[in-house]
CSV table of N, CA, C and O in Angstrom, one decimal:
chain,number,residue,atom,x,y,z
A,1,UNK,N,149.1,180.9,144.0
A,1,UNK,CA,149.8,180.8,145.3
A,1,UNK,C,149.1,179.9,146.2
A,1,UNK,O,147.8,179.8,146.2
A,2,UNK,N,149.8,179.2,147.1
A,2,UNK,CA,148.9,177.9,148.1
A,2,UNK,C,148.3,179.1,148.8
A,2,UNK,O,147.2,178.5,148.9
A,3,UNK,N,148.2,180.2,149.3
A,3,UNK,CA,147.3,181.1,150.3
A,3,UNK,C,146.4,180.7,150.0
A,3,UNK,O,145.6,180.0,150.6
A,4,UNK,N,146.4,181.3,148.5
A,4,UNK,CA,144.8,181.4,147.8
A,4,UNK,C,143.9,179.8,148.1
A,4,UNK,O,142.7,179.8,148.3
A,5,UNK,N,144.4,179.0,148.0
A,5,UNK,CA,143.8,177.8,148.6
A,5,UNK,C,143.3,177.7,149.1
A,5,UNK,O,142.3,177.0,148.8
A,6,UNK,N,143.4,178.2,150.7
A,6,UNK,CA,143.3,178.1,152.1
A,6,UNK,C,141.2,177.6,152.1
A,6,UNK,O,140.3,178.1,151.5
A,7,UNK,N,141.4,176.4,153.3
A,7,UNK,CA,140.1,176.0,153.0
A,7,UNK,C,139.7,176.0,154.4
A,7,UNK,O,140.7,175.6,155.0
A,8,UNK,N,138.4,176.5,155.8
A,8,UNK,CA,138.4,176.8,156.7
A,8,UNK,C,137.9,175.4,157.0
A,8,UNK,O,138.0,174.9,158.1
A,9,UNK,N,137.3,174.8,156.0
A,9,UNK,CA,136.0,173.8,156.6
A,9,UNK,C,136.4,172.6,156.9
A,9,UNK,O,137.6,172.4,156.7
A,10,UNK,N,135.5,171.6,157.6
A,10,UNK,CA,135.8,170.7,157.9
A,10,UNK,C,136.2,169.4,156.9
A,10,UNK,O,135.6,169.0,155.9
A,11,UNK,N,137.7,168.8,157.5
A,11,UNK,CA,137.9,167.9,156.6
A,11,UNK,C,136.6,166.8,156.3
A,11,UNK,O,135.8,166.3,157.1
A,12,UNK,N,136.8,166.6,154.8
A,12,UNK,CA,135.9,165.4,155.0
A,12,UNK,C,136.7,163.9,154.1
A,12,UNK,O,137.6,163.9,153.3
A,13,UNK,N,135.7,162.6,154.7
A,13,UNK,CA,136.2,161.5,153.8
A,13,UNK,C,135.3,160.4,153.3
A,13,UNK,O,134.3,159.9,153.8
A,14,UNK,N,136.0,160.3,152.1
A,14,UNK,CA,135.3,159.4,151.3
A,14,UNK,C,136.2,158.3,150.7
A,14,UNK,O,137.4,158.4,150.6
A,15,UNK,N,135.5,157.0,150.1
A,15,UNK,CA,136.0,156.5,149.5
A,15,UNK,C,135.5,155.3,147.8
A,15,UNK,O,134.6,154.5,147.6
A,16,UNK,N,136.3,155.7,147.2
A,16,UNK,CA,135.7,154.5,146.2
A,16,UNK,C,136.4,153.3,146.3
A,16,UNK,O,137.7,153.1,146.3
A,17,UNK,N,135.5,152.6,146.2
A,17,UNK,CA,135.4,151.4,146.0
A,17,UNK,C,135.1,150.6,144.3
A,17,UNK,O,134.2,150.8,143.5
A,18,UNK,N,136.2,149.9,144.2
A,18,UNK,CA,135.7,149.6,142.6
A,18,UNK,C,135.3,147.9,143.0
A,18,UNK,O,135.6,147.3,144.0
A,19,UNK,N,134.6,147.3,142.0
A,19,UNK,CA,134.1,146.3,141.1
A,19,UNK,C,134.9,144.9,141.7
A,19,UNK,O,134.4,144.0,142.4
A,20,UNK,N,135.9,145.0,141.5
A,20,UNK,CA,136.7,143.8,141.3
A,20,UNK,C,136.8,142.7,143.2
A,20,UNK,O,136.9,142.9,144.4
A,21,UNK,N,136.7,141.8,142.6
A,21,UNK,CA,136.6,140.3,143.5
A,21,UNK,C,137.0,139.7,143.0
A,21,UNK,O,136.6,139.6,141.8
A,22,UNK,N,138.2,138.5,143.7
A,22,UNK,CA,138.5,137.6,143.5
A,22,UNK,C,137.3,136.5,142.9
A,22,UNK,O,136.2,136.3,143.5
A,23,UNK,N,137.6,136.0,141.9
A,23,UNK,CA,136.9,134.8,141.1
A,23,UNK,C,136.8,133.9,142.1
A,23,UNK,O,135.6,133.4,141.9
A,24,UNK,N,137.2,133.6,142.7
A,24,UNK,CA,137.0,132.6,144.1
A,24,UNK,C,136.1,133.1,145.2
A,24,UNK,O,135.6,132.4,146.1
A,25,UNK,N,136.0,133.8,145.0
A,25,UNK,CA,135.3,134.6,146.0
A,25,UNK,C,133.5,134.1,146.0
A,25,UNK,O,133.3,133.9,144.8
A,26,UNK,N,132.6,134.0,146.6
A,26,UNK,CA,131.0,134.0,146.7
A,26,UNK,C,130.7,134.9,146.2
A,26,UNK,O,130.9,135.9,147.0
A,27,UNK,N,130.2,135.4,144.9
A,27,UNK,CA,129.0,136.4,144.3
A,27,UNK,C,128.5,137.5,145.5
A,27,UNK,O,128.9,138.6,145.7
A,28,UNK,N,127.4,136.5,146.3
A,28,UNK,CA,126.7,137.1,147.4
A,28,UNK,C,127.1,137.7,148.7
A,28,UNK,O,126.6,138.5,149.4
A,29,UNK,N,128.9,136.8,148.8
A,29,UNK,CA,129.3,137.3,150.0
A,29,UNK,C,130.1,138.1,149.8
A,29,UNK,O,130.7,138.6,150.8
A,30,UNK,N,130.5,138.6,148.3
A,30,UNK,CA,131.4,139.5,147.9
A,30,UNK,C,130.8,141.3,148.2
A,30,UNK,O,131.3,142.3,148.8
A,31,UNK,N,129.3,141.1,147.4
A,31,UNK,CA,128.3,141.9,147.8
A,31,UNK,C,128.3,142.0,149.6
A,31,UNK,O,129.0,142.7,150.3
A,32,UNK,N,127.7,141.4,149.7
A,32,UNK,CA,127.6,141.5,151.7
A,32,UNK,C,128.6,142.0,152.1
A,32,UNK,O,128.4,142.8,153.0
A,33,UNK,N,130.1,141.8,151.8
A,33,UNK,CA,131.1,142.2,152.6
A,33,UNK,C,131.3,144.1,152.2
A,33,UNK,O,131.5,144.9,153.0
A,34,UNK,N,131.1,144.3,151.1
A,34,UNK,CA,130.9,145.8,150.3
A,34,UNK,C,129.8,146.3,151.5
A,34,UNK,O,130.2,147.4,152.0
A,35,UNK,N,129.1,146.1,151.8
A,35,UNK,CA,127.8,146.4,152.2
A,35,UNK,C,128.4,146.7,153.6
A,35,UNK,O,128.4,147.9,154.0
A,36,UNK,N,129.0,145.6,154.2
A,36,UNK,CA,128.9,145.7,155.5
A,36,UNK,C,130.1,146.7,156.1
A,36,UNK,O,130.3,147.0,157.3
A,37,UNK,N,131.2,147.0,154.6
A,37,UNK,CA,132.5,148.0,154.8
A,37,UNK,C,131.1,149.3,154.9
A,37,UNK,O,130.6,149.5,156.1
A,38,UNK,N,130.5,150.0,153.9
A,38,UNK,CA,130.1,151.0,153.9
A,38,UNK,C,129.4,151.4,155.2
A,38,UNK,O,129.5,152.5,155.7
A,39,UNK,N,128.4,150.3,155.6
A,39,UNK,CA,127.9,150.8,156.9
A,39,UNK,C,128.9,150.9,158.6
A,39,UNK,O,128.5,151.2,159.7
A,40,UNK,N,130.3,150.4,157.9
A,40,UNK,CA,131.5,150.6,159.4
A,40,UNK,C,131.7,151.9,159.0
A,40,UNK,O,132.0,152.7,159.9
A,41,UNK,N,131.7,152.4,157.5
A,41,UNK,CA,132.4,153.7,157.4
A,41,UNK,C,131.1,154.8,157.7
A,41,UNK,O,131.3,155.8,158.4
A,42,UNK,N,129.7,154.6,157.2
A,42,UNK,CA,128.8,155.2,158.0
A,42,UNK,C,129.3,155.5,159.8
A,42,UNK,O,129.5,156.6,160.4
A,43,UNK,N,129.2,154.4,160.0
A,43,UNK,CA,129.2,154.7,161.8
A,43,UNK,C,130.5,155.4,162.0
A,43,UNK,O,130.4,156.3,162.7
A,44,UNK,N,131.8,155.2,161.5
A,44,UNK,CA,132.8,156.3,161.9
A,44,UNK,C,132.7,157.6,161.3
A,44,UNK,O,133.5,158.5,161.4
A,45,UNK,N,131.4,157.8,160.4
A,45,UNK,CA,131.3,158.9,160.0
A,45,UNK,C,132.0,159.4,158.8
A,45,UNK,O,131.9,160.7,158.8
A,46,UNK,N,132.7,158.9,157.6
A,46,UNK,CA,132.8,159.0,156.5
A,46,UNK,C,131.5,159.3,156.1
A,46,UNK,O,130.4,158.9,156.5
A,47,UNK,N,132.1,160.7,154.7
A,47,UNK,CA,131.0,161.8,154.4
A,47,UNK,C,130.3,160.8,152.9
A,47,UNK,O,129.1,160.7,152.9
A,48,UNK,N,130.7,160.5,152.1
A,48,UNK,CA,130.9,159.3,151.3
A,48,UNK,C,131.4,158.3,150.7
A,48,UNK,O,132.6,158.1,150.6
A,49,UNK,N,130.4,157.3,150.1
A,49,UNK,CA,131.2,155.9,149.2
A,49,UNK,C,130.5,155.7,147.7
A,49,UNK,O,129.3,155.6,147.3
A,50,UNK,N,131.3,155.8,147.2
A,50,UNK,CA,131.1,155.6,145.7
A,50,UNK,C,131.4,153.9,145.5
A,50,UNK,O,132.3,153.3,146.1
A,51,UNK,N,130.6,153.4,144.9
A,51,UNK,CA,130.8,152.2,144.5
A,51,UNK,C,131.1,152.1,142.9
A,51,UNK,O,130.3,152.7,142.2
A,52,UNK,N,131.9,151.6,142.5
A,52,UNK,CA,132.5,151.5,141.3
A,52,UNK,C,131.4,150.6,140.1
A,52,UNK,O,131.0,149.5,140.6
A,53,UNK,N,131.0,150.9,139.1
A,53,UNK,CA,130.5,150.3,138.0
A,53,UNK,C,131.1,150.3,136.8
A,53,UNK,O,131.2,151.4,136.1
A,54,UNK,N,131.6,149.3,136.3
A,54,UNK,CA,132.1,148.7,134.7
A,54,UNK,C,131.1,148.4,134.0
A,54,UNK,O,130.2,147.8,134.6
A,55,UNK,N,131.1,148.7,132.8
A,55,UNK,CA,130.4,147.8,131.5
A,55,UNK,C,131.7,146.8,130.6
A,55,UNK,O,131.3,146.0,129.8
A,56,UNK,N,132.7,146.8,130.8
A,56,UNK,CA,133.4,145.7,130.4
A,56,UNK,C,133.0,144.1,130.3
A,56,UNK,O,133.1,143.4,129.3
A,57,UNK,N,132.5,143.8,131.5
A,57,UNK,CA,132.0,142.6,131.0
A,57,UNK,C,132.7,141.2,131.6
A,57,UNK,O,132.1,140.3,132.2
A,58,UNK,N,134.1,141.5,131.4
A,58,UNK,CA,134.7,139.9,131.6
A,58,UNK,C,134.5,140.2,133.3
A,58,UNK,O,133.6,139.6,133.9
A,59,UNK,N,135.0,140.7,133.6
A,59,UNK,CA,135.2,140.7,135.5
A,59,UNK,C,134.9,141.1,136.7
A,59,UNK,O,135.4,140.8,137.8
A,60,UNK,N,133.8,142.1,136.4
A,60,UNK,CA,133.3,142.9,137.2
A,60,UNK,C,132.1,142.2,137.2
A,60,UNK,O,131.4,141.7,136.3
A,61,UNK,N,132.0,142.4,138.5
A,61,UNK,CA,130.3,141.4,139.2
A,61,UNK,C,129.2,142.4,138.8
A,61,UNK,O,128.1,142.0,138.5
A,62,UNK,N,129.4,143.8,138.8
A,62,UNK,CA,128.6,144.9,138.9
A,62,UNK,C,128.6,145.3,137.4
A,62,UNK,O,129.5,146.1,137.0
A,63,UNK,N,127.6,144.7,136.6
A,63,UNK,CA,127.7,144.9,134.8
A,63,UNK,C,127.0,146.4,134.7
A,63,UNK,O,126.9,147.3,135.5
A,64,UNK,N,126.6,146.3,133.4
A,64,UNK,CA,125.2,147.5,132.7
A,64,UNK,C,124.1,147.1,133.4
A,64,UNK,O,123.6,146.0,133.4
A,65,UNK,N,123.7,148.4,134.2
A,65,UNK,CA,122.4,148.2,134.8
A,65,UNK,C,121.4,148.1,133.8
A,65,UNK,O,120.4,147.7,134.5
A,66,UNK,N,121.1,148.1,132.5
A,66,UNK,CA,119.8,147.5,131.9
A,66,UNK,C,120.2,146.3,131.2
A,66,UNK,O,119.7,146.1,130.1
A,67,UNK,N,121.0,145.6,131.8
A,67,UNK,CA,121.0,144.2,131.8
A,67,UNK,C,120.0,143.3,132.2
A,67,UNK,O,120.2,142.1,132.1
């Protein structure tokens, strides 16, 4: 039953973020712009950000970390 649901606490928000940039895009400024979203969502207070990681390979800037 939705009663049993009932949650008192504070909403919270988060967001993921995945991998993907335009091929056109700067490597470094692709990074920096990720960077500089997470710390706008810090200051309004978002509870977390997950940043997305692939091992696929062809398109994701963010590979296997023991690469």
């Amino acid at each position: 039953m939705m009663t049993d649901l009932a949650y008192d606490g504070p909403l919270r928000f988060g967001l993921f973020l995945a991998p993907f940039h335009s091929a056109r895009l700067n490597p470094t400024y692709a990074f920096e712009r990720d960077l500089m979203l997470a710390e706008h969502l810090d200051r309004i207070n978002f509870d977390e950000i997950w940043f997305g990681e692939h091992h696929s390979g062809a398109m994701e800037m963010i590979a296997a970390p023991s690469s």
